[in-house]
Amino acid sequence: MKRKIIPYNPNLKEFARQLRNASTKAEILLWQKLKCKQMYGYDFDRQKPVDNYILDFFCYDLMLGIEVDGYSHEFLEVYNKDVIKEAKMNELGITVLRFSDFQVMKDNENVMRAIEQYILDFEGHNPLS
């Protein structure tokens, strides 16, 4: 099967590197659980340029983006940008799971369960689907 080419803006590579170096506590915590193929052997990237956006985490094989939203995402302008970004990701065939900083920091077990459930559904292991 041929892999789908995911477009990205090369001008975002340096900004993505800066974001990796300035990760939030929630992003660091989640990265500790996703890196080194810890989630069922899937490889995740941090601050991955996709199209004209940067996803907090991205797994190509799952076509899964994960976004960790801080308090600024409560503002209408930022929320509207998130909606546009998510629609573009969906256009590219990427599903986006979105969690708040609070969820990652205070309810990490359920965040990890949600990601695990996505993977199991993707692999066809969910008897309810």
CSV table of C-alpha atoms in Angstrom, one decimal, residues 23-31 34 46-47 54-58 65-73 78 82 85 96-105 108 111-112 115:
chain,number,residue,atom,x,y,z
A,23,SER,CA,6.7,22.6,25.6
A,24,THR,CA,4.1,23.0,28.3
A,25,LYS,CA,4.1,20.7,31.4
A,26,ALA,CA,1.0,18.9,29.9
A,27,GLU,CA,2.8,18.4,26.6
A,28,ILE,CA,5.8,17.0,28.4
A,29,LEU,CA,3.7,14.7,30.4
A,30,LEU,CA,1.9,13.4,27.4
A,31,TRP,CA,5.1,13.1,25.4
A,34,LEU,CA,3.8,8.6,23.6
A,46,ARG,CA,6.0,16.2,18.5
A,47,GLN,CA,5.1,19.6,17.1
A,54,ILE,CA,1.5,22.4,13.6
A,55,LEU,CA,0.0,19.5,15.4
A,56,ASP,CA,1.1,19.0,19.0
A,57,PHE,CA,1.5,15.3,18.4
A,58,PHE,CA,1.1,13.3,15.1
A,65,GLY,CA,-3.3,14.2,15.5
A,66,ILE,CA,-3.4,15.0,19.2
A,67,GLU,CA,-3.8,18.6,20.5
A,68,VAL,CA,-3.3,19.8,24.0
A,69,ASP,CA,-5.2,23.0,24.6
A,70,GLY,CA,-4.1,25.6,27.2
A,71,TYR,CA,-6.3,28.3,28.7
A,72,SER,CA,-6.0,30.5,25.6
A,73,HIS,CA,-8.2,28.0,23.6
A,78,VAL,CA,-8.4,30.9,19.3
A,82,ASP,CA,-8.9,25.5,16.2
A,85,LYS,CA,-7.3,23.7,11.8
A,96,VAL,CA,-7.8,15.0,15.8
A,97,LEU,CA,-8.2,14.1,19.5
A,98,ARG,CA,-8.3,17.2,21.6
A,99,PHE,CA,-7.5,17.4,25.4
A,100,SER,CA,-7.2,20.4,27.7
A,101,ASP,CA,-4.0,21.0,29.8
A,102,PHE,CA,-6.2,20.3,32.8
A,103,GLN,CA,-7.2,16.8,31.5
A,104,VAL,CA,-3.7,15.8,30.7
A,105,MET,CA,-2.4,17.0,34.1
A,108,ASN,CA,-4.1,11.5,32.5
A,111,VAL,CA,-6.6,10.7,28.4
A,112,MET,CA,-4.4,7.7,27.8
A,115,ILE,CA,-5.9,7.4,22.9
